[in-house]
């Protein structure tokens, strides 16, 4: 569970989509621990967010991966 | 072929809805239901990509010969612990994992699936997907790479696999006992509950053979406890290779070969035809006579024993190679297939006629 944020980086969209597809096979309504083993795409988006103030991202000089 | 070329072939076939079947050495063409679709040869995509003996992991492409893998590993005193059968010199790694078959050591070491650490596949849309990694503790996401073992290419083309390997045991001895089946099963189950270095077992025709693997001193101690008659090492090696590769006389001839997977505690299963037992009683090979009439009876007997029966080798597989699934399981299989291969073009019908 603590690695869940890294999964957005470790896996590409196609792999994540496959995980979701596998989950849908066993849990078509998404009732069982949603977003626990496989991150929801919203979580990936949140994890990748940057602090932006007055239109300028913080520390624009630092390299980002 | 490169992975891009495979990708184009799969995409093109998916767009036409044309069935494809993947073929390495073709040594396991007999396994599963009838083959359908245009052949996509995987042998050209070969070679060991990475091998780290100290990390106990090897990564190789699907077309790599199993014999080459074994040679490379033997060079460092290591091996594939699940002792996969090749069923011919052309057997490839991709076919080995897709078939998911394991050899005599399966009961003590684990199955093919247990040694898969990661895989790169092309799904039925031609998408390149990478799952797992090169260490045991790669726990993020679902274990899709292990799901692939035994799917007979129905979920995707395995391009590359990483497998956990182990050092070869320093010593190995094989013991022979004259025992009827009932007594052999009792002994195997009793021995399984004791700290004995048993690495393989096989019973046929009133004779049980037991292989011990490990440190020389541990084997000596076990031999004193067990008794029996020790075989010359060369004979023993030939015997176990015969069991693994189905070169043993038991497997000769045309009679249909059934594979019954049952709990090892199950007593003798009374069915017409010769039987060979492996894996401490958990695997029972049956040479049955006339086919169609027997299939239902054999499947029922396996189910009563708490397992299932696969029609492994037979000229006629009209009754289906694998035991029909209960509806809820069948739905899971069908939906998984659809998730990986929406067009239904990858080895259709090889596992079950429905997909």
Tab-separated table of C-alpha atoms in Angstrom, chain B residues 46-225:
chain	number	residue	atom	x	y	z
B	46	UNK	CA	15.580	-15.512	-28.764
B	47	UNK	CA	18.447	-14.964	-26.381
B	48	UNK	CA	19.242	-14.527	-22.726
B	49	UNK	CA	18.813	-10.826	-21.946
B	50	UNK	CA	20.299	-10.831	-18.467
B	51	UNK	CA	21.599	-13.427	-16.074
B	52	UNK	CA	22.781	-12.549	-12.614
B	53	UNK	CA	23.875	-15.801	-10.901
B	54	UNK	CA	24.456	-14.086	-7.565
B	55	UNK	CA	20.929	-12.625	-7.675
B	56	UNK	CA	19.370	-15.964	-8.733
B	57	UNK	CA	17.488	-14.442	-11.640
B	58	UNK	CA	17.573	-14.970	-15.393
B	59	UNK	CA	15.732	-12.965	-18.036
B	60	UNK	CA	15.354	-14.350	-21.548
B	61	UNK	CA	13.281	-13.870	-24.689
B	62	UNK	CA	10.448	-16.219	-25.544
B	63	UNK	CA	12.192	-18.018	-28.402
B	64	UNK	CA	15.195	-19.043	-26.301
B	65	UNK	CA	15.592	-22.823	-26.294
B	66	UNK	CA	14.919	-24.447	-22.954
B	67	UNK	CA	18.049	-26.539	-23.537
B	68	UNK	CA	20.082	-23.355	-23.954
B	69	UNK	CA	18.631	-21.940	-20.725
B	70	UNK	CA	19.551	-25.129	-18.881
B	71	UNK	CA	23.082	-24.989	-20.302
B	72	UNK	CA	23.623	-21.353	-19.364
B	73	UNK	CA	22.380	-22.029	-15.839
B	74	UNK	CA	24.393	-25.242	-15.474
B	75	UNK	CA	27.497	-23.189	-16.279
B	76	UNK	CA	26.978	-21.535	-12.898
B	77	UNK	CA	25.793	-24.641	-11.053
B	78	UNK	CA	22.183	-23.440	-11.161
B	79	UNK	CA	18.937	-24.710	-12.657
B	80	UNK	CA	15.223	-24.117	-13.128
B	81	UNK	CA	13.900	-25.691	-9.923
B	82	UNK	CA	10.497	-26.631	-11.402
B	83	UNK	CA	12.248	-28.961	-13.882
B	84	UNK	CA	10.051	-28.048	-16.858
B	85	UNK	CA	9.446	-30.794	-19.408
B	86	UNK	CA	10.579	-29.943	-22.920
B	87	UNK	CA	8.835	-32.760	-24.790
B	88	UNK	CA	11.371	-32.329	-27.580
B	89	UNK	CA	14.663	-30.582	-28.322
B	90	UNK	CA	12.932	-27.508	-29.816
B	91	UNK	CA	11.106	-26.490	-26.634
B	92	UNK	CA	11.295	-22.747	-25.973
B	93	UNK	CA	11.001	-20.661	-22.837
B	94	UNK	CA	7.836	-18.926	-24.065
B	95	UNK	CA	6.092	-22.251	-24.602
B	96	UNK	CA	7.343	-23.523	-21.261
B	97	UNK	CA	5.700	-20.646	-19.384
B	98	UNK	CA	2.591	-20.505	-21.583
B	99	UNK	CA	2.021	-24.228	-20.965
B	100	UNK	CA	2.846	-23.793	-17.277
B	101	UNK	CA	3.921	-27.420	-16.914
B	102	UNK	CA	6.334	-28.515	-14.200
B	103	UNK	CA	8.412	-31.646	-13.755
B	104	UNK	CA	9.153	-34.156	-10.981
B	105	UNK	CA	10.486	-31.524	-8.556
B	106	UNK	CA	7.224	-29.570	-8.560
B	107	UNK	CA	5.955	-31.040	-5.277
B	108	UNK	CA	9.055	-29.952	-3.360
B	109	UNK	CA	10.253	-26.853	-5.245
B	110	UNK	CA	7.086	-25.271	-6.619
B	111	UNK	CA	5.439	-24.887	-10.019
B	112	UNK	CA	6.459	-22.939	-13.110
B	113	UNK	CA	4.156	-20.111	-12.026
B	114	UNK	CA	5.922	-19.749	-8.668
B	115	UNK	CA	9.218	-18.937	-10.379
B	116	UNK	CA	7.931	-16.223	-12.691
B	117	UNK	CA	9.178	-12.861	-11.423
B	118	UNK	CA	8.167	-10.685	-14.318
B	119	UNK	CA	7.198	-10.661	-17.958
B	120	UNK	CA	6.884	-8.452	-21.000
B	121	UNK	CA	3.892	-9.289	-23.117
B	122	UNK	CA	1.923	-8.084	-26.104
B	123	UNK	CA	-1.794	-8.267	-25.416
B	124	UNK	CA	-4.515	-8.850	-28.003
B	125	UNK	CA	-4.469	-5.166	-28.988
B	126	UNK	CA	-0.734	-5.351	-29.607
B	127	UNK	CA	0.010	-3.231	-26.525
B	128	UNK	CA	3.440	-3.822	-25.002
B	129	UNK	CA	2.969	-4.406	-21.277
B	130	UNK	CA	5.594	-5.049	-18.593
B	131	UNK	CA	4.611	-6.667	-15.303
B	132	UNK	CA	6.597	-7.655	-12.245
B	133	UNK	CA	10.352	-7.298	-12.195
B	134	UNK	CA	13.453	-9.253	-11.338
B	135	UNK	CA	13.047	-9.732	-7.616
B	136	UNK	CA	10.645	-11.759	-5.496
B	137	UNK	CA	9.446	-8.706	-3.564
B	138	UNK	CA	8.037	-6.824	-6.505
B	139	UNK	CA	4.620	-6.467	-5.007
B	140	UNK	CA	3.042	-3.468	-6.706
B	141	UNK	CA	-0.082	-4.220	-8.714
B	142	UNK	CA	-1.594	-7.578	-9.581
B	143	UNK	CA	0.697	-10.493	-10.383
B	144	UNK	CA	-0.191	-10.514	-14.063
B	145	UNK	CA	3.110	-12.167	-15.005
B	146	UNK	CA	2.155	-15.206	-12.941
B	147	UNK	CA	-1.339	-15.247	-14.352
B	148	UNK	CA	0.274	-15.974	-17.724
B	149	UNK	CA	1.676	-19.362	-16.665
B	150	UNK	CA	-0.595	-22.009	-18.113
B	151	UNK	CA	-2.766	-19.692	-20.214
B	152	UNK	CA	-1.465	-21.241	-23.450
B	153	UNK	CA	-1.029	-17.887	-25.146
B	154	UNK	CA	-4.670	-16.928	-24.776
B	155	UNK	CA	-3.998	-13.657	-22.921
B	156	UNK	CA	-0.969	-12.416	-24.794
B	157	UNK	CA	2.310	-13.153	-26.478
B	158	UNK	CA	5.024	-13.589	-23.865
B	159	UNK	CA	8.019	-11.670	-25.229
B	160	UNK	CA	10.372	-11.901	-22.293
B	161	UNK	CA	10.305	-13.594	-18.888
B	162	UNK	CA	12.360	-13.204	-15.723
B	163	UNK	CA	12.619	-16.391	-13.687
B	164	UNK	CA	13.941	-17.110	-10.246
B	165	UNK	CA	16.615	-19.811	-10.368
B	166	UNK	CA	18.341	-21.841	-7.639
B	167	UNK	CA	21.648	-23.598	-7.110
B	168	UNK	CA	21.664	-27.252	-8.121
B	169	UNK	CA	21.612	-29.501	-5.026
B	170	UNK	CA	25.128	-30.777	-4.268
B	171	UNK	CA	24.035	-34.409	-4.000
B	172	UNK	CA	21.187	-36.539	-5.273
B	173	UNK	CA	20.273	-40.217	-4.716
B	174	UNK	CA	17.313	-42.291	-5.804
B	175	UNK	CA	15.806	-45.117	-3.767
B	176	UNK	CA	13.627	-47.979	-5.004
B	177	UNK	CA	10.909	-49.730	-3.007
B	178	UNK	CA	8.600	-52.596	-3.951
B	179	UNK	CA	5.178	-51.406	-2.779
B	180	UNK	CA	1.568	-51.725	-3.916
B	181	UNK	CA	-0.153	-48.424	-4.730
B	182	UNK	CA	-2.093	-48.085	-1.462
B	183	UNK	CA	1.042	-48.662	0.614
B	184	UNK	CA	3.130	-46.334	-1.582
B	185	UNK	CA	0.593	-43.521	-1.105
B	186	UNK	CA	0.544	-44.049	2.659
B	187	UNK	CA	4.328	-43.906	2.818
B	188	UNK	CA	4.550	-40.827	0.583
B	189	UNK	CA	2.074	-38.964	2.752
B	190	UNK	CA	3.843	-39.974	5.939
B	191	UNK	CA	7.247	-38.984	4.543
B	192	UNK	CA	5.826	-35.657	3.359
B	193	UNK	CA	5.166	-34.780	6.995
B	194	UNK	CA	8.738	-35.416	8.037
B	195	UNK	CA	11.876	-33.333	7.426
B	196	UNK	CA	13.198	-35.532	4.595
B	197	UNK	CA	14.953	-34.069	1.515
B	198	UNK	CA	12.518	-35.723	-0.935
B	199	UNK	CA	12.695	-33.950	-4.309
B	200	UNK	CA	10.698	-36.339	-6.496
B	201	UNK	CA	8.586	-39.465	-6.330
B	202	UNK	CA	7.118	-41.797	-8.913
B	203	UNK	CA	5.148	-45.008	-8.553
B	204	UNK	CA	4.165	-47.468	-11.250
B	205	UNK	CA	3.750	-51.233	-11.536
B	206	UNK	CA	4.282	-51.934	-7.838
B	207	UNK	CA	7.509	-49.978	-7.681
B	208	UNK	CA	8.080	-46.652	-5.931
B	209	UNK	CA	11.116	-44.513	-6.690
B	210	UNK	CA	12.057	-41.662	-4.435
B	211	UNK	CA	14.664	-39.019	-5.206
B	212	UNK	CA	16.524	-37.274	-2.381
B	213	UNK	CA	18.335	-33.977	-3.052
B	214	UNK	CA	20.461	-31.828	-0.809
B	215	UNK	CA	23.631	-31.990	1.232
B	216	UNK	CA	25.390	-35.368	1.057
B	217	UNK	CA	25.141	-35.817	4.839
B	218	UNK	CA	21.386	-35.123	4.842
B	219	UNK	CA	20.874	-37.673	2.095
B	220	UNK	CA	22.927	-40.279	3.937
B	221	UNK	CA	20.871	-39.737	7.080
B	222	UNK	CA	17.590	-39.965	5.139
B	223	UNK	CA	18.722	-43.146	3.394
B	224	UNK	CA	19.357	-44.768	6.751
B	225	UNK	CA	15.855	-43.858	7.925
